[in-house]
Amino acid sequence: MQYKSVSAEEAVKVIKTGDRVHLSSVAVTPHKLIKAMVERGRNKEFYNVKVQHIHIENKVDFADPEFEGIFVSEQFFVGGNLRKQTQAGYADYIPGFLSETQKMIREGYLKVNVAMIMCSVPDKHGYVSLGTSVDATLAAIETADIVIAAVNPNVPRAWGDAIFHMSEIDYFVEDDSPLYTHDMGVLTETDIAIGKNVAELIEDGACLQMGIGGIPNAVLAQLGNHKDLGVHTEMFADGILPLVEKGVVTGKRKQIDKGKMVASFLMGSQKLYDFIDDNPMVAMMDVKHTNSVNVIRQNDKVTAINSALAIDITGQVCADSIGTTHYSGVGGQIDFIRGAGHSVGGKPIIAMPSVTAKGISKIAPTLLQGSGVVTTRANMHWFVTEYGAVNLYSKTMQERAKAIISVAHPDHREALDKAAFDRFGSHYHFVNNNI
């Protein structure tokens, strides 16, 4: 269907001092629009423009020191491209569950004035698709005063909540830039060991939630002989594709969205983006659906695989900061830890290497001062490292300490055991080691 386009420079003239601008995220980050907006800021044409987004990719300039007072960065999740700026205070972070990002927008806590998105070319009926990322962007489109869309033929026509009518768009800008792609990388020996330990917990017919990176890819690589796995996740990447091709992922045993792979955003290769293009097996949905505990729990055997930066010997999990140094965000970890915990036969899993690249134990007597507890000890079920898997659910504090230390790196177990003894007293020695 025909539409009238304008230049990016013309479109961003609608932004004014004090506005909040929402950006679509990950592979469909609208860089052409961002660059035009930043140029206006560089020319001091407005001030105090709040730039809101979840996780965006590639270099952006609006949080650089030169734009202090011109742009105010509001992130729901801190990625590597804005980590230094955030830690220096030039960018900021909004704590919150991924499931509630859309609520903050829809209910007016974070009023969006301008939504800057990327979408597919309109079809013959006038519908466009958000492609690889719906997340909270649909909420921004629904509530924004003005919607600017970078129309890109490289954006796949994804189904589900990704589809909306072009009449929702106020300004169209032509953009043929390639989508951001992410290489799976090479699995380490530690990744593979953790992957095997997690895979042993996954049953036939399980409904998977996993993210991106070495551990999720290592887990998926172990599941080739499983049957009828389902997918309900906030995101998936290329590691899932071989299981789809082999017929391992079918979704036949799901209680809701049967037969469909449900996600809210994707990041991976062009092959992944081609896979979701016009594919009715994939439903790209609002985080209101993907990350709702009440939705997640409706599927049986939800197996949620998440990672962390550190854990203490009682099961408190830090996943967003290193002490007071902010690193990432809460994301959807708690949404799925709780959702899987309420699922019939569900398994919430925190999986991580036992030590850092420098050999420092990621299992500690206590978390560093200032660390954010994302998953509380009360939310914890399975904890997995390269040395094994332990279930903390229903365990006492001292039993938990024994279990967690049993999967710590051998070089650190003695010190951790002494710290547990100092904390809990002599009775700790009588706690059963066979947790």
Tab-separated table of C-alpha atoms in Angstrom:
chain	number	residue	atom	x	y	z
A	1	MET	CA	0.000	0.000	0.000
A	2	GLN	CA	1.254	3.476	-0.870
A	3	TYR	CA	2.453	5.964	1.726
A	4	LYS	CA	4.195	9.329	1.662
A	5	SER	CA	7.669	9.418	3.168
A	6	VAL	CA	9.778	12.279	4.468
A	7	SER	CA	13.450	12.571	5.378
A	8	ALA	CA	14.611	11.587	8.841
A	9	GLU	CA	15.639	15.203	9.424
A	10	GLU	CA	12.134	16.394	8.612
A	11	ALA	CA	10.441	13.754	10.762
A	12	VAL	CA	12.396	14.440	13.964
A	13	LYS	CA	11.474	18.135	13.864
A	14	VAL	CA	8.378	17.138	15.875
A	15	ILE	CA	10.559	16.489	18.943
A	16	LYS	CA	10.487	19.371	21.386
A	17	THR	CA	12.006	20.291	24.734
A	18	GLY	CA	10.828	18.045	27.570
A	19	ASP	CA	9.502	15.258	25.331
A	20	ARG	CA	9.957	11.572	26.028
A	21	VAL	CA	11.029	9.590	22.953
A	22	HIS	CA	10.629	5.791	22.921
A	23	LEU	CA	12.944	3.735	20.691
A	24	SER	CA	12.249	0.285	19.293
A	25	SER	CA	14.954	-2.112	20.335
A	26	VAL	CA	17.642	-4.698	19.605
A	27	ALA	CA	17.877	-5.600	15.880
A	28	VAL	CA	15.315	-2.951	14.894
A	29	THR	CA	16.925	-0.033	16.723
A	30	PRO	CA	16.042	2.934	14.418
A	31	HIS	CA	19.550	4.356	14.019
A	32	LYS	CA	18.666	6.583	11.074
A	33	LEU	CA	16.095	8.396	13.208
A	34	ILE	CA	18.384	8.444	16.254
A	35	LYS	CA	21.190	10.088	14.276
A	36	ALA	CA	18.840	12.788	12.991
A	37	MET	CA	17.557	13.398	16.526
A	38	VAL	CA	21.098	13.588	17.911
A	39	GLU	CA	22.058	16.145	15.273
A	40	ARG	CA	19.205	18.382	16.417
A	41	GLY	CA	20.478	18.008	19.958
A	42	ARG	CA	23.991	18.869	18.876
A	43	ASN	CA	22.586	22.058	17.378
A	44	LYS	CA	20.920	22.887	20.718
A	45	GLU	CA	17.453	22.895	19.175
A	46	PHE	CA	15.876	21.398	22.324
A	47	TYR	CA	16.739	20.397	25.885
A	48	ASN	CA	15.800	17.748	28.439
A	49	VAL	CA	14.553	15.186	25.915
A	50	LYS	CA	14.123	11.828	27.633
A	51	VAL	CA	15.202	8.879	25.500
A	52	GLN	CA	13.510	5.674	26.607
A	53	HIS	CA	14.297	2.146	25.465
A	54	ILE	CA	14.814	-1.415	26.560
A	55	HIS	CA	17.986	-2.829	24.977
A	56	ILE	CA	19.359	-1.148	21.860
A	57	GLU	CA	22.302	-2.262	19.755
A	58	ASN	CA	25.272	-0.561	18.078
A	59	LYS	CA	26.811	2.788	18.940
A	60	VAL	CA	24.574	5.666	19.959
A	61	ASP	CA	25.724	9.156	20.999
A	62	PHE	CA	22.846	10.638	22.983
A	63	ALA	CA	24.260	9.570	26.358
A	64	ASP	CA	27.726	10.999	25.708
A	65	PRO	CA	28.906	13.795	28.043
A	66	GLU	CA	28.471	16.462	25.355
A	67	PHE	CA	24.690	15.936	25.495
A	68	GLU	CA	24.293	16.418	29.245
A	69	GLY	CA	21.154	18.493	29.757
A	70	ILE	CA	20.033	17.877	26.170
A	71	PHE	CA	19.196	14.160	26.346
A	72	VAL	CA	18.252	12.143	29.430
A	73	SER	CA	18.717	8.405	28.915
A	74	GLU	CA	16.046	6.179	30.486
A	75	GLN	CA	16.899	2.516	30.051
A	76	PHE	CA	14.884	-0.504	31.119
A	77	PHE	CA	18.008	-2.618	30.530
A	78	VAL	CA	21.649	-1.565	30.211
A	79	GLY	CA	23.520	-3.017	27.248
A	80	GLY	CA	27.219	-2.975	26.490
A	81	ASN	CA	26.929	0.073	24.239
A	82	LEU	CA	25.743	2.311	27.109
A	83	ARG	CA	27.326	0.587	30.098
A	84	LYS	CA	30.215	3.022	30.567
A	85	GLN	CA	27.925	6.036	30.198
A	86	THR	CA	25.538	4.553	32.771
A	87	GLN	CA	28.306	3.792	35.230
A	88	ALA	CA	29.576	7.371	34.802
A	89	GLY	CA	26.087	8.781	35.455
A	90	TYR	CA	25.445	10.198	31.974
A	91	ALA	CA	22.788	7.541	31.312
A	92	ASP	CA	20.284	6.166	33.795
A	93	TYR	CA	18.332	2.993	34.482
A	94	ILE	CA	14.698	2.326	35.425
A	95	PRO	CA	14.432	-0.727	37.702
A	96	GLY	CA	11.467	-2.894	36.843
A	97	PHE	CA	10.306	-6.271	35.638
A	98	LEU	CA	10.253	-6.598	31.857
A	99	SER	CA	6.590	-7.600	32.091
A	100	GLU	CA	5.755	-4.216	33.604
A	101	THR	CA	7.629	-1.961	31.177
A	102	GLN	CA	4.513	-1.808	29.015
A	103	LYS	CA	2.403	-1.057	32.109
A	104	MET	CA	4.574	1.942	32.999
A	105	ILE	CA	3.901	3.280	29.502
A	106	ARG	CA	0.236	2.328	29.096
A	107	GLU	CA	-0.799	3.602	32.526
A	108	GLY	CA	0.981	6.917	32.065
A	109	TYR	CA	3.800	6.582	34.565
A	110	LEU	CA	6.121	7.197	31.622
A	111	LYS	CA	4.171	9.283	29.141
A	112	VAL	CA	5.564	8.794	25.618
A	113	ASN	CA	5.364	11.849	23.357
A	114	VAL	CA	7.175	10.438	20.325
A	115	ALA	CA	7.678	6.783	19.399
A	116	MET	CA	10.545	6.204	16.946
A	117	ILE	CA	10.338	2.698	15.546
A	118	MET	CA	11.468	0.490	12.682
A	119	CYS	CA	8.954	-1.658	10.836
A	120	SER	CA	8.424	-3.670	7.672
A	121	VAL	CA	7.076	-2.290	4.418
A	122	PRO	CA	3.238	-2.115	4.461
A	123	ASP	CA	1.515	-5.096	2.841
A	124	LYS	CA	-1.333	-4.783	0.333
A	125	HIS	CA	-3.795	-4.357	3.208
A	126	GLY	CA	-1.803	-1.569	4.835
A	127	TYR	CA	-0.369	-3.625	7.704
A	128	VAL	CA	3.228	-3.426	8.895
A	129	SER	CA	5.191	-5.608	11.300
A	130	LEU	CA	7.563	-4.708	14.106
A	131	GLY	CA	9.542	-7.760	13.079
A	132	THR	CA	12.148	-8.886	15.589
A	133	SER	CA	11.058	-6.758	18.578
A	134	VAL	CA	7.602	-6.099	19.999
A	135	ASP	CA	8.550	-5.841	23.717
A	136	ALA	CA	7.113	-2.550	25.102
A	137	THR	CA	7.187	-0.781	21.736
A	138	LEU	CA	3.586	-1.682	20.950
A	139	ALA	CA	2.538	0.103	24.158
A	140	ALA	CA	4.507	3.166	23.020
A	141	ILE	CA	2.825	3.128	19.600
A	142	GLU	CA	-0.616	2.888	21.190
A	143	THR	CA	-0.064	5.796	23.592
A	144	ALA	CA	2.385	8.164	21.849
A	145	ASP	CA	1.270	11.540	20.535
A	146	ILE	CA	3.352	10.995	17.387
A	147	VAL	CA	4.747	7.817	15.786
A	148	ILE	CA	7.719	8.015	13.403
A	149	ALA	CA	8.533	4.807	11.529
A	150	ALA	CA	11.680	3.889	9.659
A	151	VAL	CA	10.189	1.625	6.991
A	152	ASN	CA	12.747	-1.036	6.186
A	153	PRO	CA	12.371	-3.879	3.650
A	154	ASN	CA	14.867	-5.908	5.706
A	155	VAL	CA	12.464	-6.151	8.663
A	156	PRO	CA	10.782	-9.574	8.592
A	157	ARG	CA	6.991	-9.770	8.576
A	158	ALA	CA	6.538	-11.412	11.957
A	159	TRP	CA	3.110	-12.472	13.189
A	160	GLY	CA	1.365	-12.045	16.532
A	161	ASP	CA	1.266	-8.662	18.256
A	162	ALA	CA	3.945	-7.444	15.825
A	163	ILE	CA	1.311	-6.679	13.181
A	164	PHE	CA	-0.471	-3.308	13.228
A	165	HIS	CA	-2.017	-0.961	10.663
A	166	MET	CA	-0.004	1.803	9.024
A	167	SER	CA	-2.701	4.317	10.008
A	168	GLU	CA	-1.065	4.303	13.474
A	169	ILE	CA	2.036	5.920	11.932
A	170	ASP	CA	2.295	9.698	11.506
A	171	TYR	CA	5.615	9.977	9.655
A	172	PHE	CA	7.274	7.441	7.340
A	173	VAL	CA	11.023	7.490	6.675
A	174	GLU	CA	12.697	5.212	4.122
A	175	ASP	CA	15.474	3.044	5.555
A	176	ASP	CA	17.194	0.111	3.846
A	177	SER	CA	19.938	-0.493	6.411
A	178	PRO	CA	20.671	-4.140	7.319
A	179	LEU	CA	19.390	-5.359	10.666
A	180	TYR	CA	21.867	-5.814	13.500
A	181	THR	CA	23.082	-9.408	13.668
A	182	HIS	CA	24.747	-11.301	16.504
A	183	ASP	CA	27.228	-14.159	16.121
A	184	MET	CA	26.613	-17.200	18.326
A	185	GLY	CA	30.291	-17.454	19.150
A	186	VAL	CA	32.294	-20.508	20.206
A	187	LEU	CA	31.222	-22.533	23.229
A	188	THR	CA	33.770	-22.856	26.026
A	189	GLU	CA	34.386	-26.036	28.000
A	190	THR	CA	32.605	-24.395	30.932
A	191	ASP	CA	29.594	-23.530	28.768
A	192	ILE	CA	29.393	-27.129	27.571
A	193	ALA	CA	29.654	-28.550	31.107
A	194	ILE	CA	26.929	-26.234	32.379
A	195	GLY	CA	24.832	-27.024	29.303
A	196	LYS	CA	25.000	-30.745	30.023
A	197	ASN	CA	24.027	-30.249	33.668
A	198	VAL	CA	21.036	-28.095	32.726
A	199	ALA	CA	19.968	-30.408	29.896
A	200	GLU	CA	19.674	-33.294	32.354
A	201	LEU	CA	16.913	-31.347	34.120
A	202	ILE	CA	14.847	-30.806	30.955
A	203	GLU	CA	12.065	-33.324	30.345
A	204	ASP	CA	10.291	-34.264	27.128
A	205	GLY	CA	7.379	-31.892	26.586
A	206	ALA	CA	9.012	-29.091	28.587
A	207	CYS	CA	8.272	-25.475	27.642
A	208	LEU	CA	11.541	-23.550	27.412
A	209	GLN	CA	12.557	-20.046	28.292
A	210	MET	CA	16.119	-19.134	27.514
A	211	GLY	CA	18.151	-16.149	26.488
A	212	ILE	CA	21.201	-15.615	24.336
A	213	GLY	CA	24.818	-16.561	24.897
A	214	GLY	CA	27.066	-19.507	25.583
A	215	ILE	CA	25.030	-21.237	28.282
A	216	PRO	CA	21.644	-21.204	26.475
A	217	ASN	CA	23.339	-22.349	23.255
A	218	ALA	CA	25.174	-25.108	25.113
A	219	VAL	CA	21.911	-26.298	26.677
A	220	LEU	CA	20.087	-26.322	23.341
A	221	ALA	CA	22.930	-28.269	21.738
A	222	GLN	CA	22.246	-31.120	24.204
A	223	LEU	CA	18.536	-31.474	23.433
A	224	GLY	CA	18.640	-33.198	20.059
A	225	ASN	CA	17.029	-36.393	21.372
A	226	HIS	CA	14.223	-34.714	23.299
A	227	LYS	CA	10.616	-34.822	22.175
A	228	ASP	CA	7.920	-32.186	21.722
A	229	LEU	CA	9.610	-29.252	23.411
A	230	GLY	CA	7.747	-25.963	23.479
A	231	VAL	CA	8.996	-22.378	23.501
A	232	HIS	CA	7.515	-19.522	25.516
A	233	THR	CA	10.265	-17.017	26.187
A	234	GLU	CA	11.051	-13.314	26.121
A	235	MET	CA	13.649	-14.014	23.441
A	236	PHE	CA	15.355	-16.735	21.475
A	237	ALA	CA	18.353	-16.891	19.159
A	238	ASP	CA	19.914	-19.154	16.526
A	239	GLY	CA	20.546	-22.025	18.940
A	240	ILE	CA	16.882	-23.031	18.755
A	241	LEU	CA	16.813	-23.426	14.951
A	242	PRO	CA	18.439	-26.902	14.705
A	243	LEU	CA	15.855	-28.230	17.177
A	244	VAL	CA	13.041	-26.838	15.041
A	245	GLU	CA	14.571	-28.380	11.923
A	246	LYS	CA	14.910	-31.782	13.647
A	247	GLY	CA	11.310	-31.711	14.869
A	248	VAL	CA	12.331	-31.545	18.538
A	249	VAL	CA	10.545	-28.232	19.041
A	250	THR	CA	6.889	-28.760	18.160
A	251	GLY	CA	4.911	-27.047	20.923
A	252	LYS	CA	2.379	-29.904	20.747
A	253	ARG	CA	2.237	-30.329	24.518
A	254	LYS	CA	1.743	-26.664	25.361
A	255	GLN	CA	-1.475	-25.755	27.134
A	256	ILE	CA	-1.651	-22.277	25.573
A	257	ASP	CA	-0.342	-21.017	22.234
A	258	LYS	CA	-0.129	-24.680	21.239
A	259	GLY	CA	2.243	-25.323	18.357
A	260	LYS	CA	3.648	-21.783	18.451
A	261	MET	CA	7.033	-20.452	19.457
A	262	VAL	CA	6.245	-17.367	21.526
A	263	ALA	CA	8.757	-14.563	22.085
A	264	SER	CA	8.879	-10.787	22.441
A	265	PHE	CA	12.215	-9.987	20.805
A	266	LEU	CA	14.987	-11.775	18.941
A	267	MET	CA	18.667	-11.279	18.300
A	268	GLY	CA	20.788	-13.440	16.053
A	269	SER	CA	21.795	-14.071	12.461
A	270	GLN	CA	20.052	-13.235	9.217
A	271	LYS	CA	19.006	-16.901	9.143
A	272	LEU	CA	17.039	-16.337	12.331
A	273	TYR	CA	15.314	-13.273	10.907
A	274	ASP	CA	14.493	-15.163	7.714
A	275	PHE	CA	13.034	-17.969	9.842
A	276	ILE	CA	10.432	-15.723	11.472
A	277	ASP	CA	9.489	-13.966	8.237
A	278	ASP	CA	5.830	-14.760	7.498
A	279	ASN	CA	6.113	-17.847	9.725
A	280	PRO	CA	2.838	-18.675	11.513
A	281	MET	CA	4.748	-20.981	13.881
A	282	VAL	CA	6.296	-17.902	15.528
A	283	ALA	CA	4.208	-15.422	17.531
A	284	MET	CA	6.053	-12.213	18.390
A	285	MET	CA	4.108	-10.858	21.334
A	286	ASP	CA	3.839	-7.924	23.720
A	287	VAL	CA	5.757	-8.428	26.998
A	288	LYS	CA	2.337	-8.149	28.624
A	289	HIS	CA	1.785	-11.665	27.275
A	290	THR	CA	5.248	-13.243	27.108
A	291	ASN	CA	6.358	-12.187	30.576
A	292	SER	CA	3.127	-12.326	32.547
A	293	VAL	CA	3.444	-14.788	35.425
A	294	ASN	CA	-0.240	-15.638	35.005
A	295	VAL	CA	0.345	-16.505	31.340
A	296	ILE	CA	3.644	-18.357	31.829
A	297	ARG	CA	2.221	-20.601	34.548
A	298	GLN	CA	-0.532	-21.879	32.259
A	299	ASN	CA	1.953	-24.079	30.399
A	300	ASP	CA	3.160	-27.207	32.185
A	301	LYS	CA	6.835	-28.042	32.717
A	302	VAL	CA	8.012	-24.477	32.107
A	303	THR	CA	11.791	-24.696	32.336
A	304	ALA	CA	13.249	-21.210	32.758
A	305	ILE	CA	17.012	-20.908	32.263
A	306	ASN	CA	18.556	-17.654	33.459
A	307	SER	CA	22.025	-16.535	34.429
A	308	ALA	CA	23.560	-14.253	37.026
A	309	LEU	CA	26.623	-12.309	38.064
A	310	ALA	CA	26.887	-13.698	41.595
A	311	ILE	CA	25.099	-15.707	44.288
A	312	ASP	CA	25.620	-15.858	48.040
A	313	ILE	CA	25.576	-19.051	50.099
A	314	THR	CA	21.921	-18.564	51.040
A	315	GLY	CA	20.714	-18.312	47.432
A	316	GLN	CA	20.451	-14.560	46.925
A	317	VAL	CA	21.113	-13.902	43.236
A	318	CYS	CA	22.627	-10.702	41.859
A	319	ALA	CA	22.076	-10.268	38.131
A	320	ASP	CA	22.134	-6.504	37.501
A	321	SER	CA	25.188	-5.009	39.200
A	322	ILE	CA	28.653	-5.643	40.563
A	323	GLY	CA	28.458	-3.982	43.949
A	324	THR	CA	27.247	-0.453	43.262
A	325	THR	CA	28.487	-0.581	39.662
A	326	HIS	CA	25.477	-1.087	37.442
A	327	TYR	CA	25.923	-3.703	34.744
A	328	SER	CA	22.641	-4.782	33.084
A	329	GLY	CA	19.124	-4.982	34.510
A	330	VAL	CA	16.370	-7.038	36.084
A	331	GLY	CA	14.942	-7.928	32.683
A	332	GLY	CA	12.565	-10.868	32.659
A	333	GLN	CA	14.421	-13.062	35.128
A	334	ILE	CA	11.893	-12.796	37.957
A	335	ASP	CA	8.926	-12.959	35.563
A	336	PHE	CA	10.084	-16.396	34.430
A	337	ILE	CA	11.523	-17.614	37.726
A	338	ARG	CA	8.112	-17.008	39.292
A	339	GLY	CA	6.173	-18.207	36.255
A	340	ALA	CA	8.115	-21.473	36.105
A	341	GLY	CA	7.790	-21.853	39.861
A	342	HIS	CA	3.984	-21.734	39.541
A	343	SER	CA	3.918	-24.028	36.488
A	344	VAL	CA	2.897	-27.660	37.017
A	345	GLY	CA	6.209	-29.525	36.892
A	346	GLY	CA	8.060	-26.280	36.234
A	347	LYS	CA	11.764	-25.782	36.906
A	348	PRO	CA	13.206	-22.301	37.531
A	349	ILE	CA	16.964	-22.518	36.937
A	350	ILE	CA	19.827	-20.104	37.591
A	351	ALA	CA	22.904	-21.306	35.696
A	352	MET	CA	26.322	-19.668	35.729
A	353	PRO	CA	30.056	-20.416	35.779
A	354	SER	CA	31.463	-20.959	39.254
A	355	VAL	CA	34.241	-18.400	38.752
A	356	THR	CA	34.956	-15.276	36.716
A	357	ALA	CA	37.455	-15.201	33.863
A	358	LYS	CA	40.042	-14.125	36.463
A	359	GLY	CA	39.279	-17.113	38.717
A	360	ILE	CA	37.326	-15.172	41.340
A	361	SER	CA	34.473	-17.183	42.836
A	362	LYS	CA	31.026	-16.026	41.718
A	363	ILE	CA	29.667	-17.838	44.765
A	364	ALA	CA	30.330	-15.684	47.821
A	365	PRO	CA	29.611	-15.727	51.557
A	366	THR	CA	27.724	-12.470	51.031
A	367	LEU	CA	27.044	-10.362	47.977
A	368	LEU	CA	29.209	-7.302	47.456
A	369	GLN	CA	27.875	-4.226	49.241
A	370	GLY	CA	25.453	-2.426	46.949
A	371	SER	CA	24.682	-5.442	44.776
A	372	GLY	CA	21.115	-5.713	43.567
A	373	VAL	CA	19.249	-8.864	44.595
A	374	VAL	CA	17.236	-9.752	41.500
A	375	THR	CA	16.149	-13.277	42.428
A	376	THR	CA	15.586	-13.537	46.173
A	377	ARG	CA	16.452	-16.633	48.150
A	378	ALA	CA	12.723	-17.297	48.457
A	379	ASN	CA	12.414	-17.482	44.648
A	380	MET	CA	15.290	-19.924	44.160
A	381	HIS	CA	14.839	-23.484	42.966
A	382	TRP	CA	17.608	-25.002	40.815
A	383	PHE	CA	21.161	-23.660	40.825
A	384	VAL	CA	23.620	-25.009	38.248
A	385	THR	CA	27.335	-24.561	37.602
A	386	GLU	CA	29.841	-26.634	35.634
A	387	TYR	CA	30.211	-28.776	38.768
A	388	GLY	CA	26.607	-29.892	39.082
A	389	ALA	CA	22.995	-28.979	39.771
A	390	VAL	CA	21.330	-28.540	43.173
A	391	ASN	CA	17.733	-27.810	44.117
A	392	LEU	CA	17.419	-25.201	46.865
A	393	TYR	CA	13.635	-25.207	47.030
A	394	SER	CA	12.307	-26.020	50.541
A	395	LYS	CA	15.845	-26.176	51.960
A	396	THR	CA	16.943	-24.442	55.161
A	397	MET	CA	19.600	-21.755	55.089
A	398	GLN	CA	22.293	-24.174	56.242
A	399	GLU	CA	21.186	-26.870	53.802
A	400	ARG	CA	21.303	-24.315	51.015
A	401	ALA	CA	24.830	-23.315	51.947
A	402	LYS	CA	25.957	-26.956	51.811
A	403	ALA	CA	24.281	-27.448	48.437
A	404	ILE	CA	25.574	-24.260	46.832
A	405	ILE	CA	29.125	-24.821	48.064
A	406	SER	CA	29.031	-28.374	46.641
A	407	VAL	CA	28.882	-26.929	43.097
A	408	ALA	CA	31.408	-24.144	43.709
A	409	HIS	CA	34.860	-24.299	42.158
A	410	PRO	CA	36.981	-26.764	44.195
A	411	ASP	CA	39.608	-24.065	44.823
A	412	HIS	CA	37.049	-21.988	46.746
A	413	ARG	CA	35.001	-24.595	48.617
A	414	GLU	CA	37.115	-24.653	51.770
A	415	ALA	CA	36.929	-20.857	52.225
A	416	LEU	CA	33.182	-20.860	51.538
A	417	ASP	CA	32.681	-23.714	53.980
A	418	LYS	CA	34.573	-21.805	56.677
A	419	ALA	CA	32.435	-18.713	56.008
A	420	ALA	CA	29.295	-20.821	56.390
A	421	PHE	CA	30.591	-22.253	59.685
A	422	ASP	CA	31.379	-18.747	60.955
A	423	ARG	CA	27.889	-17.604	59.971
A	424	PHE	CA	25.789	-20.519	61.173
A	425	GLY	CA	27.815	-21.968	64.040
A	426	SER	CA	28.934	-25.479	64.968
A	427	HIS	CA	25.628	-27.137	64.036
A	428	TYR	CA	26.533	-26.462	60.396
A	429	HIS	CA	28.946	-29.426	60.547
A	430	PHE	CA	26.019	-31.760	61.233
A	431	VAL	CA	23.969	-30.680	58.225
A	432	ASN	CA	23.591	-33.491	55.710
A	433	ASN	CA	26.029	-33.096	52.827
A	434	ASN	CA	23.867	-35.192	50.487
A	435	ILE	CA	21.464	-32.385	49.569
